[in-house]
CSV table of C-alpha atoms in Angstrom, one decimal:
chain,number,residue,atom,x,y,z
A,1,MET,CA,-0.3,23.1,14.8
A,2,SER,CA,3.4,23.4,15.7
A,3,ALA,CA,5.8,21.0,14.9
A,4,ARG,CA,8.2,19.9,17.7
A,5,PHE,CA,11.3,18.6,15.4
A,6,ALA,CA,12.9,20.5,12.6
A,7,ALA,CA,15.1,18.6,9.7
A,8,GLY,CA,18.4,18.0,11.1
A,9,ASP,CA,17.3,17.2,15.1
A,10,GLU,CA,18.4,13.8,16.2
A,11,VAL,CA,15.5,11.9,17.5
A,12,ARG,CA,14.8,8.6,19.0
A,13,VAL,CA,11.8,6.2,18.6
A,14,ARG,CA,10.1,5.7,22.0
A,15,ARG,CA,10.4,1.8,22.8
A,16,ALA,CA,6.7,0.7,23.4
A,17,SER,CA,4.5,-2.3,22.4
A,18,PRO,CA,1.0,-1.3,22.5
A,19,PRO,CA,-1.4,-3.5,21.4
A,20,GLY,CA,-3.8,-2.2,18.4
A,21,HIS,CA,-3.3,-0.6,15.5
A,22,VAL,CA,0.2,1.0,15.2
A,23,ARG,CA,2.0,2.3,12.5
A,24,THR,CA,5.3,2.5,13.7
A,25,PRO,CA,7.2,-0.5,12.7
A,26,TYR,CA,9.0,-2.7,15.3
A,27,TYR,CA,12.5,-2.6,13.7
A,28,ILE,CA,12.8,1.3,14.1
A,29,ARG,CA,11.8,1.3,18.1
A,30,GLY,CA,14.1,2.5,20.2
A,31,LYS,CA,16.4,3.4,17.5
A,32,GLU,CA,18.1,6.9,17.0
A,33,GLY,CA,17.7,8.5,13.5
A,34,VAL,CA,17.6,12.2,12.1
A,35,VAL,CA,14.7,14.2,10.9
A,36,SER,CA,15.0,14.8,7.1
A,37,ARG,CA,11.6,16.4,6.3
A,38,LEU,CA,8.5,17.4,7.8
A,39,ILE,CA,6.1,15.6,5.4
A,40,ALA,CA,2.6,16.0,6.5
A,41,GLU,CA,0.2,16.5,9.5
A,42,HIS,CA,-2.3,13.9,10.2
A,43,PRO,CA,-5.0,12.5,12.9
A,44,ASN,CA,-3.6,10.0,14.8
A,45,PRO,CA,-4.1,6.6,13.5
A,46,GLU,CA,-4.2,4.6,16.3
A,47,GLU,CA,-7.5,6.6,17.2
A,48,LEU,CA,-9.2,6.2,13.6
A,49,ALA,CA,-8.5,2.5,13.9
A,50,TYR,CA,-11.0,2.4,16.6
A,51,GLY,CA,-13.4,4.7,14.6
A,52,ARG,CA,-12.8,8.1,16.5
A,53,ASP,CA,-11.7,11.1,14.9
A,54,GLY,CA,-7.9,11.0,15.7
A,55,LEU,CA,-7.8,14.6,16.7
A,56,PRO,CA,-5.5,16.7,16.9
A,57,VAL,CA,-3.3,16.1,13.9
A,58,LEU,CA,-0.1,15.3,14.6
A,59,PRO,CA,2.9,16.4,12.6
A,60,VAL,CA,4.4,13.1,10.3
A,61,TYR,CA,8.3,13.6,9.5
A,62,TRP,CA,10.8,11.4,7.4
A,63,VAL,CA,13.2,10.2,9.9
A,64,ARG,CA,16.4,8.9,8.4
A,65,PHE,CA,18.4,5.9,10.0
A,66,ARG,CA,21.9,4.5,9.2
A,67,GLN,CA,21.3,0.9,8.2
A,68,SER,CA,24.0,-0.1,10.2
A,69,ASP,CA,22.3,1.2,13.5
A,70,LEU,CA,18.8,-0.5,12.8
A,71,TRP,CA,21.1,-3.9,11.5
A,72,PRO,CA,24.0,-4.8,13.4
A,73,ASP,CA,24.8,-7.3,10.8
A,74,TYR,CA,24.0,-4.9,7.7
A,75,GLN,CA,25.8,-6.2,4.5
A,76,GLY,CA,26.0,-2.9,2.1
A,77,PRO,CA,27.8,0.3,2.4
A,78,GLU,CA,27.9,2.4,5.8
A,79,GLY,CA,26.2,5.1,3.7
A,80,ASP,CA,23.3,3.0,3.1
A,81,THR,CA,19.7,4.3,4.9
A,82,ALA,CA,16.4,3.5,5.8
A,83,GLU,CA,13.7,6.5,5.6
A,84,VAL,CA,10.2,6.0,7.6
A,85,ASP,CA,7.1,8.0,8.1
A,86,ILE,CA,7.1,8.7,12.0
A,87,GLN,CA,4.2,10.5,13.7
A,88,GLU,CA,5.6,13.1,16.3
A,89,HIS,CA,4.2,11.4,19.5
A,90,TRP,CA,6.6,8.3,19.0
A,91,LEU,CA,9.5,10.4,19.0
A,92,GLU,CA,11.7,12.2,21.4
A,93,PRO,CA,14.5,14.5,21.5
A,94,VAL,CA,18.0,12.6,21.7
A,95,GLU,CA,19.6,14.7,24.7
A,96,ASP,CA,22.7,16.6,24.1
A,97,ASP,CA,25.6,15.1,25.8
A,98,GLY,CA,27.0,18.7,26.9
A,99,GLY,CA,29.8,17.7,24.0
B,1,MET,CA,6.3,-7.6,21.0
B,2,ARG,CA,6.5,-7.9,17.3
B,3,ARG,CA,2.9,-8.4,15.8
B,4,HIS,CA,2.4,-10.6,13.2
B,5,HIS,CA,2.0,-8.3,9.9
B,6,ASP,CA,4.8,-6.2,11.5
B,7,MET,CA,7.4,-7.9,9.1
B,8,GLY,CA,10.2,-5.4,8.2
B,9,GLY,CA,13.5,-7.2,8.8
B,10,LEU,CA,12.7,-10.7,9.1
B,11,ASP,CA,14.2,-13.4,7.5
B,12,ALA,CA,12.3,-14.7,4.2
B,13,GLY,CA,13.2,-16.3,1.0
B,14,PRO,CA,13.8,-15.0,-2.3
B,15,VAL,CA,11.4,-12.4,-4.0
B,16,GLU,CA,9.3,-14.1,-6.9
B,17,PRO,CA,8.4,-11.8,-9.3
B,18,THR,CA,4.8,-12.8,-9.2
B,19,GLU,CA,2.0,-11.0,-10.4
B,20,HIS,CA,-1.7,-11.6,-11.5
B,21,ASP,CA,-4.3,-9.9,-13.5
B,22,TYR,CA,-6.8,-8.6,-10.8
B,23,LEU,CA,-9.9,-10.6,-10.9
B,24,PRO,CA,-13.4,-9.1,-11.1
B,25,TRP,CA,-14.2,-9.7,-7.3
B,26,GLU,CA,-10.9,-8.5,-6.3
B,27,LYS,CA,-11.7,-5.5,-7.9
B,28,LYS,CA,-15.0,-4.9,-6.5
B,29,VAL,CA,-13.4,-5.6,-2.8
B,30,ASP,CA,-11.1,-2.6,-4.0
B,31,ALA,CA,-14.1,-0.5,-4.9
B,32,LEU,CA,-16.2,-1.4,-2.4
B,33,VAL,CA,-13.4,0.2,0.3
B,34,ARG,CA,-12.9,3.2,-2.2
B,35,LEU,CA,-16.7,3.8,-2.0
B,36,ALA,CA,-17.4,3.3,1.8
B,37,GLY,CA,-14.2,5.5,2.7
B,38,ASP,CA,-14.5,8.1,0.4
B,39,PRO,CA,-14.8,11.8,1.8
B,40,LYS,CA,-18.2,11.9,1.3
B,41,ARG,CA,-19.3,8.9,2.9
B,42,LYS,CA,-16.6,8.0,5.9
B,43,MET,CA,-18.1,4.7,6.6
B,44,ILE,CA,-15.0,2.8,7.2
B,45,ALA,CA,-11.4,4.7,7.8
B,46,ILE,CA,-8.2,2.9,6.2
B,47,ASP,CA,-7.0,2.0,9.7
B,48,GLU,CA,-10.3,0.5,10.8
B,49,LEU,CA,-9.7,-2.1,8.2
B,50,ARG,CA,-6.0,-2.3,8.6
B,51,ARG,CA,-6.9,-3.3,12.4
B,52,GLY,CA,-9.3,-5.7,11.2
B,53,ILE,CA,-6.7,-7.4,9.1
B,54,GLU,CA,-4.2,-7.4,11.7
B,55,ASN,CA,-6.4,-8.6,14.0
B,56,LEU,CA,-7.5,-11.8,12.1
B,57,GLY,CA,-4.3,-13.4,14.0
B,58,PRO,CA,-1.4,-15.1,12.0
B,59,GLY,CA,-3.2,-18.0,10.5
B,60,ALA,CA,-5.5,-16.2,8.5
B,61,TYR,CA,-3.2,-13.1,7.9
B,62,ASP,CA,-0.7,-16.0,5.8
B,63,GLU,CA,-3.5,-18.3,4.4
B,64,LEU,CA,-6.0,-15.8,3.0
B,65,SER,CA,-5.3,-13.7,0.2
B,66,TYR,CA,-4.9,-9.8,0.1
B,67,TYR,CA,-8.2,-9.1,-1.0
B,68,GLU,CA,-9.7,-12.3,0.9
B,69,ARG,CA,-8.4,-10.4,4.1
B,70,TRP,CA,-9.4,-7.1,2.7
B,71,ILE,CA,-13.2,-8.2,2.4
B,72,SER,CA,-13.2,-10.1,5.8
B,73,SER,CA,-12.2,-7.0,7.6
B,74,PHE,CA,-14.4,-5.0,5.5
B,75,THR,CA,-17.2,-7.0,6.1
B,76,ASN,CA,-16.6,-7.1,10.0
B,77,VAL,CA,-16.2,-3.2,10.2
B,78,MET,CA,-19.5,-2.9,8.4
B,79,ILE,CA,-21.3,-5.1,10.9
B,80,GLU,CA,-19.4,-3.7,13.8
B,81,LYS,CA,-20.5,-0.2,13.2
B,82,GLY,CA,-23.9,-1.1,12.3
B,83,HIS,CA,-24.4,-0.8,8.4
B,84,ILE,CA,-25.1,-4.2,7.6
B,85,SER,CA,-26.1,-6.9,9.7
B,86,ILE,CA,-25.4,-10.2,10.3
B,87,ASP,CA,-28.8,-11.5,9.5
B,88,GLU,CA,-29.3,-9.6,6.4
B,89,LEU,CA,-25.6,-10.6,5.1
B,90,GLY,CA,-26.5,-14.5,6.5
B,91,ARG,CA,-29.6,-14.2,4.2
B,92,LYS,CA,-27.8,-12.1,1.3
B,93,MET,CA,-24.9,-14.5,1.0
B,94,GLU,CA,-27.5,-17.8,0.8
B,95,GLU,CA,-29.3,-15.7,-1.9
B,96,VAL,CA,-26.1,-15.3,-4.1
B,97,ARG,CA,-25.0,-18.7,-3.3
B,98,VAL,CA,-28.1,-20.5,-4.9
B,99,ARG,CA,-28.1,-17.5,-7.5
B,100,TRP,CA,-24.8,-18.6,-8.6
B,101,GLN,CA,-25.7,-22.6,-8.3
B,102,GLU,CA,-28.6,-22.1,-10.4
B,103,ALA,CA,-27.2,-20.2,-13.1
B,104,ALA,CA,-24.0,-22.3,-13.5
B,105,LYS,CA,-26.3,-25.5,-14.2
C,1,MET,CA,-21.9,-25.0,-19.2
C,2,SER,CA,-21.5,-26.6,-15.7
C,3,GLU,CA,-18.4,-28.1,-14.2
C,4,THR,CA,-17.4,-29.0,-10.7
C,5,HIS,CA,-14.0,-28.3,-8.6
C,6,SER,CA,-13.0,-29.0,-5.3
C,7,HIS,CA,-11.7,-26.3,-3.1
C,8,ASP,CA,-10.2,-26.5,0.4
C,9,ASP,CA,-12.4,-23.1,1.3
C,10,TRP,CA,-15.8,-25.2,0.4
C,11,PRO,CA,-17.1,-28.2,1.5
C,12,TYR,CA,-18.6,-29.6,-1.2
C,13,PRO,CA,-17.8,-30.1,-5.0
C,14,HIS,CA,-19.5,-26.8,-6.5
C,15,PRO,CA,-20.2,-25.2,-10.2
C,16,LYS,CA,-17.8,-22.9,-12.1
C,17,GLN,CA,-19.3,-19.9,-13.0
C,18,PRO,CA,-17.3,-18.7,-15.9
C,19,ASP,CA,-18.8,-15.4,-16.3
C,20,ILE,CA,-18.2,-15.0,-12.7
C,21,GLU,CA,-14.8,-16.5,-12.4
C,22,ASP,CA,-12.6,-18.0,-13.9
C,23,GLY,CA,-11.6,-20.5,-10.9
C,24,PRO,CA,-13.6,-21.6,-8.2
C,25,ILE,CA,-16.0,-19.8,-6.3
C,26,THR,CA,-15.1,-19.1,-2.7
C,27,ASP,CA,-17.2,-18.1,0.3
C,28,LEU,CA,-15.1,-14.6,0.2
C,29,MET,CA,-16.3,-14.3,-3.4
C,30,ILE,CA,-19.9,-15.1,-2.1
C,31,MET,CA,-19.4,-12.6,0.4
C,32,THR,CA,-18.2,-9.6,-1.5
C,33,GLU,CA,-21.1,-9.7,-3.8
C,34,ALA,CA,-23.4,-10.0,-1.1
C,35,VAL,CA,-21.8,-7.0,0.8
C,36,THR,CA,-21.8,-5.3,-2.7
C,37,GLU,CA,-25.6,-5.9,-3.0
C,38,LEU,CA,-26.3,-5.2,0.4
C,39,MET,CA,-24.7,-1.6,0.2
C,40,ILE,CA,-26.7,-1.0,-2.9
C,41,ASP,CA,-30.1,-2.1,-1.3
C,42,LYS,CA,-29.3,0.4,1.7
C,43,ALA,CA,-28.4,3.2,-0.9
C,44,TYR,CA,-24.9,3.6,0.7
C,45,PHE,CA,-24.1,4.0,-2.9
C,46,THR,CA,-25.4,3.2,-6.3
C,47,ALA,CA,-24.5,0.2,-8.6
C,48,ASP,CA,-23.5,2.9,-11.0
C,49,ASP,CA,-21.3,4.2,-8.4
C,50,MET,CA,-19.9,0.6,-8.2
C,51,ARG,CA,-19.6,0.7,-12.0
C,52,ARG,CA,-18.0,3.9,-12.1
C,53,THR,CA,-15.2,2.9,-9.3
C,54,LEU,CA,-14.5,-0.2,-11.3
C,55,GLU,CA,-14.0,1.7,-14.3
C,56,VAL,CA,-11.7,3.8,-12.6
C,57,ILE,CA,-9.5,0.8,-11.2
C,58,ASP,CA,-9.3,-0.7,-14.7
C,59,ALA,CA,-8.3,2.6,-16.3
C,60,LYS,CA,-5.2,3.2,-13.8
C,61,THR,CA,-2.0,1.8,-15.1
C,62,PRO,CA,1.3,2.9,-14.9
C,63,ALA,CA,1.3,4.9,-18.0
C,64,GLU,CA,0.1,8.2,-16.4
C,65,GLY,CA,2.8,8.0,-13.8
C,66,ALA,CA,5.2,7.5,-16.7
C,67,ARG,CA,4.0,10.5,-18.1
C,68,MET,CA,4.4,12.6,-15.1
C,69,VAL,CA,8.1,11.0,-15.0
C,70,ALA,CA,9.0,12.6,-18.6
C,71,ARG,CA,7.4,15.7,-18.0
C,72,ALA,CA,9.5,15.9,-15.0
C,73,TRP,CA,12.9,15.5,-17.2
C,74,LEU,CA,11.7,17.5,-19.5
C,75,ASP,CA,10.7,20.7,-17.4
C,76,GLU,CA,12.7,21.5,-14.3
C,77,ASP,CA,9.7,23.6,-13.1
C,78,PHE,CA,7.5,20.8,-13.5
C,79,LYS,CA,9.8,18.5,-11.5
C,80,ALA,CA,10.0,20.7,-8.6
C,81,ARG,CA,6.1,20.9,-8.3
C,82,MET,CA,5.8,17.3,-8.6
C,83,LEU,CA,8.6,16.4,-6.1
C,84,GLU,CA,6.3,18.7,-3.7
C,85,ASP,CA,2.8,17.3,-4.4
C,86,VAL,CA,2.0,14.7,-7.1
C,87,ASN,CA,-1.2,15.0,-6.8
C,88,ALA,CA,-1.2,18.8,-7.7
C,89,ALA,CA,1.2,18.2,-10.6
C,90,ALA,CA,-1.1,15.4,-11.8
C,91,GLU,CA,-3.8,17.6,-12.3
C,92,GLU,CA,-1.7,20.2,-14.1
C,93,MET,CA,-2.0,17.1,-16.4
C,94,SER,CA,-5.3,16.6,-16.4
C,95,ILE,CA,-4.6,13.4,-14.6
C,96,ASP,CA,-6.6,12.0,-11.7
C,97,SER,CA,-4.5,10.9,-8.8
C,98,GLY,CA,-7.4,10.3,-6.2
C,99,VAL,CA,-7.6,11.9,-2.9
C,100,ILE,CA,-4.6,10.4,-1.0
C,101,PRO,CA,-1.6,12.5,-1.0
C,102,ILE,CA,1.3,11.3,-3.1
C,103,ARG,CA,4.9,12.2,-3.3
C,104,ALA,CA,7.4,11.5,-5.5
C,105,ILE,CA,11.1,10.8,-4.5
C,106,GLU,CA,13.8,11.7,-6.8
C,107,ASN,CA,16.6,9.2,-7.6
C,108,THR,CA,19.9,10.9,-8.4
C,109,LYS,CA,23.6,9.6,-9.2
C,110,ASP,CA,24.5,9.8,-5.2
C,111,VAL,CA,21.3,8.4,-4.0
C,112,HIS,CA,19.2,5.5,-5.4
C,113,ASN,CA,15.3,5.3,-3.5
C,114,VAL,CA,13.4,1.9,-3.2
C,115,ILE,CA,9.8,2.0,-1.6
C,116,VAL,CA,8.5,-0.6,0.3
C,117,CYS,CA,5.3,-0.8,2.9
C,118,THR,CA,6.7,-3.2,5.8
C,119,LEU,CA,3.0,-2.8,7.7
C,120,CYS,CA,0.7,-3.6,5.0
C,121,SER,CA,1.4,-2.6,1.1
C,122,CYS,CA,0.8,1.0,0.6
C,123,TYR,CA,0.9,1.8,-3.3
C,124,PRO,CA,0.2,4.7,-5.3
C,125,LYS,CA,-2.6,3.0,-6.9
C,126,HIS,CA,-4.7,5.6,-7.4
C,127,LEU,CA,-2.2,7.2,-10.0
C,128,ILE,CA,-0.3,4.1,-11.6
C,129,GLY,CA,-2.9,1.1,-10.8
C,130,LEU,CA,-2.9,-2.0,-8.2
C,131,PRO,CA,0.4,-3.3,-7.5
C,132,PRO,CA,2.2,-6.4,-8.4
C,133,ASP,CA,1.7,-9.4,-6.2
C,134,TRP,CA,5.4,-9.4,-5.4
C,135,TYR,CA,5.1,-5.8,-3.6
C,136,LYS,CA,2.5,-7.4,-1.1
C,137,SER,CA,4.3,-10.3,-0.2
C,138,ARG,CA,5.9,-11.2,2.7
C,139,ALA,CA,9.4,-11.6,1.3
C,140,TYR,CA,9.6,-8.3,-0.1
C,141,ARG,CA,8.0,-6.7,2.5
C,142,SER,CA,10.3,-8.4,5.3
C,143,ARG,CA,13.7,-8.3,3.3
C,144,VAL,CA,13.9,-5.1,1.5
C,145,ILE,CA,14.1,-3.0,4.2
C,146,ARG,CA,17.1,-5.1,5.5
C,147,GLU,CA,18.7,-6.7,2.6
C,148,PRO,CA,18.0,-3.8,-0.3
C,149,ARG,CA,21.2,-4.7,-2.3
C,150,ALA,CA,20.5,-8.2,-2.4
C,151,VAL,CA,16.5,-7.6,-3.3
C,152,LEU,CA,17.6,-5.3,-6.1
C,153,LYS,CA,20.1,-7.8,-7.2
C,154,GLU,CA,17.2,-10.4,-7.9
C,155,PHE,CA,15.7,-7.8,-9.8
C,156,GLY,CA,18.5,-7.5,-11.9
C,157,THR,CA,19.5,-4.2,-10.4
C,158,GLU,CA,23.0,-3.7,-9.3
C,159,ILE,CA,23.8,-0.2,-7.5
C,160,PRO,CA,27.5,0.8,-7.2
C,161,ASP,CA,29.0,0.9,-3.5
C,162,GLY,CA,29.4,4.6,-3.7
C,163,VAL,CA,25.8,5.2,-4.4
C,164,GLU,CA,23.7,5.2,-1.3
C,165,VAL,CA,20.7,3.2,-1.2
C,166,ARG,CA,18.0,4.4,0.8
C,167,VAL,CA,14.8,2.4,1.2
C,168,HIS,CA,11.5,4.5,2.2
C,169,ASP,CA,9.4,2.8,4.2
C,170,SER,CA,5.9,4.2,3.6
C,171,THR,CA,4.3,3.6,7.1
C,172,ALA,CA,2.0,6.7,7.1
C,173,GLU,CA,-1.3,8.4,5.1
C,174,LEU,CA,1.3,9.1,2.3
C,175,ARG,CA,1.8,7.1,-1.0
C,176,TYR,CA,5.3,7.3,-2.9
C,177,MET,CA,6.6,7.0,-6.2
C,178,ILE,CA,10.3,6.9,-7.4
C,179,LEU,CA,11.1,10.1,-10.1
C,180,PRO,CA,13.9,7.6,-11.8
C,181,MET,CA,16.7,9.5,-13.5
C,182,ARG,CA,16.5,9.8,-17.0
C,183,PRO,CA,18.7,7.4,-19.1
C,184,LYS,CA,21.8,8.7,-20.9
C,185,GLY,CA,21.3,9.1,-24.8
C,186,THR,CA,18.0,10.4,-24.6
C,187,GLY,CA,18.7,14.2,-25.3
C,188,ASP,CA,16.6,14.4,-28.4
C,189,MET,CA,13.4,12.2,-27.3
C,190,ASP,CA,10.3,14.0,-26.9
C,191,GLU,CA,8.0,13.3,-24.1
C,192,ASP,CA,6.1,10.5,-25.3
C,193,THR,CA,8.9,8.6,-26.3
C,194,LEU,CA,10.6,9.3,-22.8
C,195,ALA,CA,7.3,8.0,-21.2
C,196,GLY,CA,7.7,4.8,-23.2
C,197,LEU,CA,11.1,3.9,-21.4
C,198,VAL,CA,9.3,4.6,-17.9
C,199,THR,CA,8.4,1.6,-16.3
C,200,ARG,CA,6.2,0.6,-13.0
C,201,ASP,CA,8.9,-1.2,-11.4
C,202,CYS,CA,11.4,1.8,-11.9
C,203,MET,CA,8.7,3.9,-10.3
C,204,ILE,CA,8.9,1.7,-7.5
C,205,GLY,CA,12.6,1.9,-7.3
C,206,VAL,CA,13.5,-2.0,-7.5
C,207,THR,CA,14.8,-1.3,-11.0
C,208,ILE,CA,16.9,1.5,-13.2
C,209,ILE,CA,16.1,2.4,-16.3
C,210,ASP,CA,18.4,0.5,-18.9
C,211,ARG,CA,18.5,1.0,-22.6
C,212,ASP,CA,19.8,-1.6,-24.7
């Protein structure tokens, strides 16, 4: 298995609302964060949920989000974060803006 | 579209510091899932159990307790995968019901 | 001894069965018993497998997690291994932590972590026992990700603004426990005494260890 992302990479969670069993919570879809760690590799739970093998295994990352990016009305300090386990097929790179 | 179980960030009341001693039947549900799902048996994947719980729908999801959701979903998966049949489950449930009622007399 | 109760799930009055349950008997309790008996009848597992599994469930308490935390406070090398892989570190201490991978997240003076599973109620039960009800509640699962400091306050925990609060949403096939900060003034304590300070709630991250 080769991991597409590494710690420090900026990523965006895909915006999608498929039916079925999905382990990417709604509140981070479409949001940008930073990969903090490659934590595991695992079969795809969306397939496992239907009794299939979910192979090939896919990397699972810790992706860190600024709370103020998730919730415009976030009440706490700017430094507060949320970290979520996200499987690779839900992530896309944030394009370099050339700057 | 946000599904019912996917509740992160929704409004809700205070977190009541509730707990209870798990009842024997609740532990039995947990044990069923552990045994049927263990690497040796692989009769159910945890994601199959979760899918079944999510598909109970908003009403049942909130009305049933945690292990009531588990046994509902677990039983459905066992039936769907052919590990047990509806007919034998119906007969066994009736047998248990009668036995417990007799025992309580 | 016989006694009747009414219950919404049950269309008629029914007897209480005190040696089975203390409360009213529901259809889903009957289903649980029936499914268990069928699984045993069909030899998917034995009655003895069920008994032993129930013993394991009963044996798991926060105490073993607490022992691991205490060991980590006293042994930097052990701590490093525990932060890498809790299951392997547990095995070193002859603690069975099951087959589901468990990871530890360390609280520091700069970052306070708290664990939630917003999608279901994932919890390291194979190490520290079944979770408290509030951990599985709609209120906790909905709110701690969005207003963690308010929820922590409901548990009596105030985190200074200069400390980052990081909520970890346990959404994959990993379970998480917090490695809490060792409280001040405990330099002379041995492992057992330190373990006695470590609570379930501080391993979830909703409290910090406060020595009165």
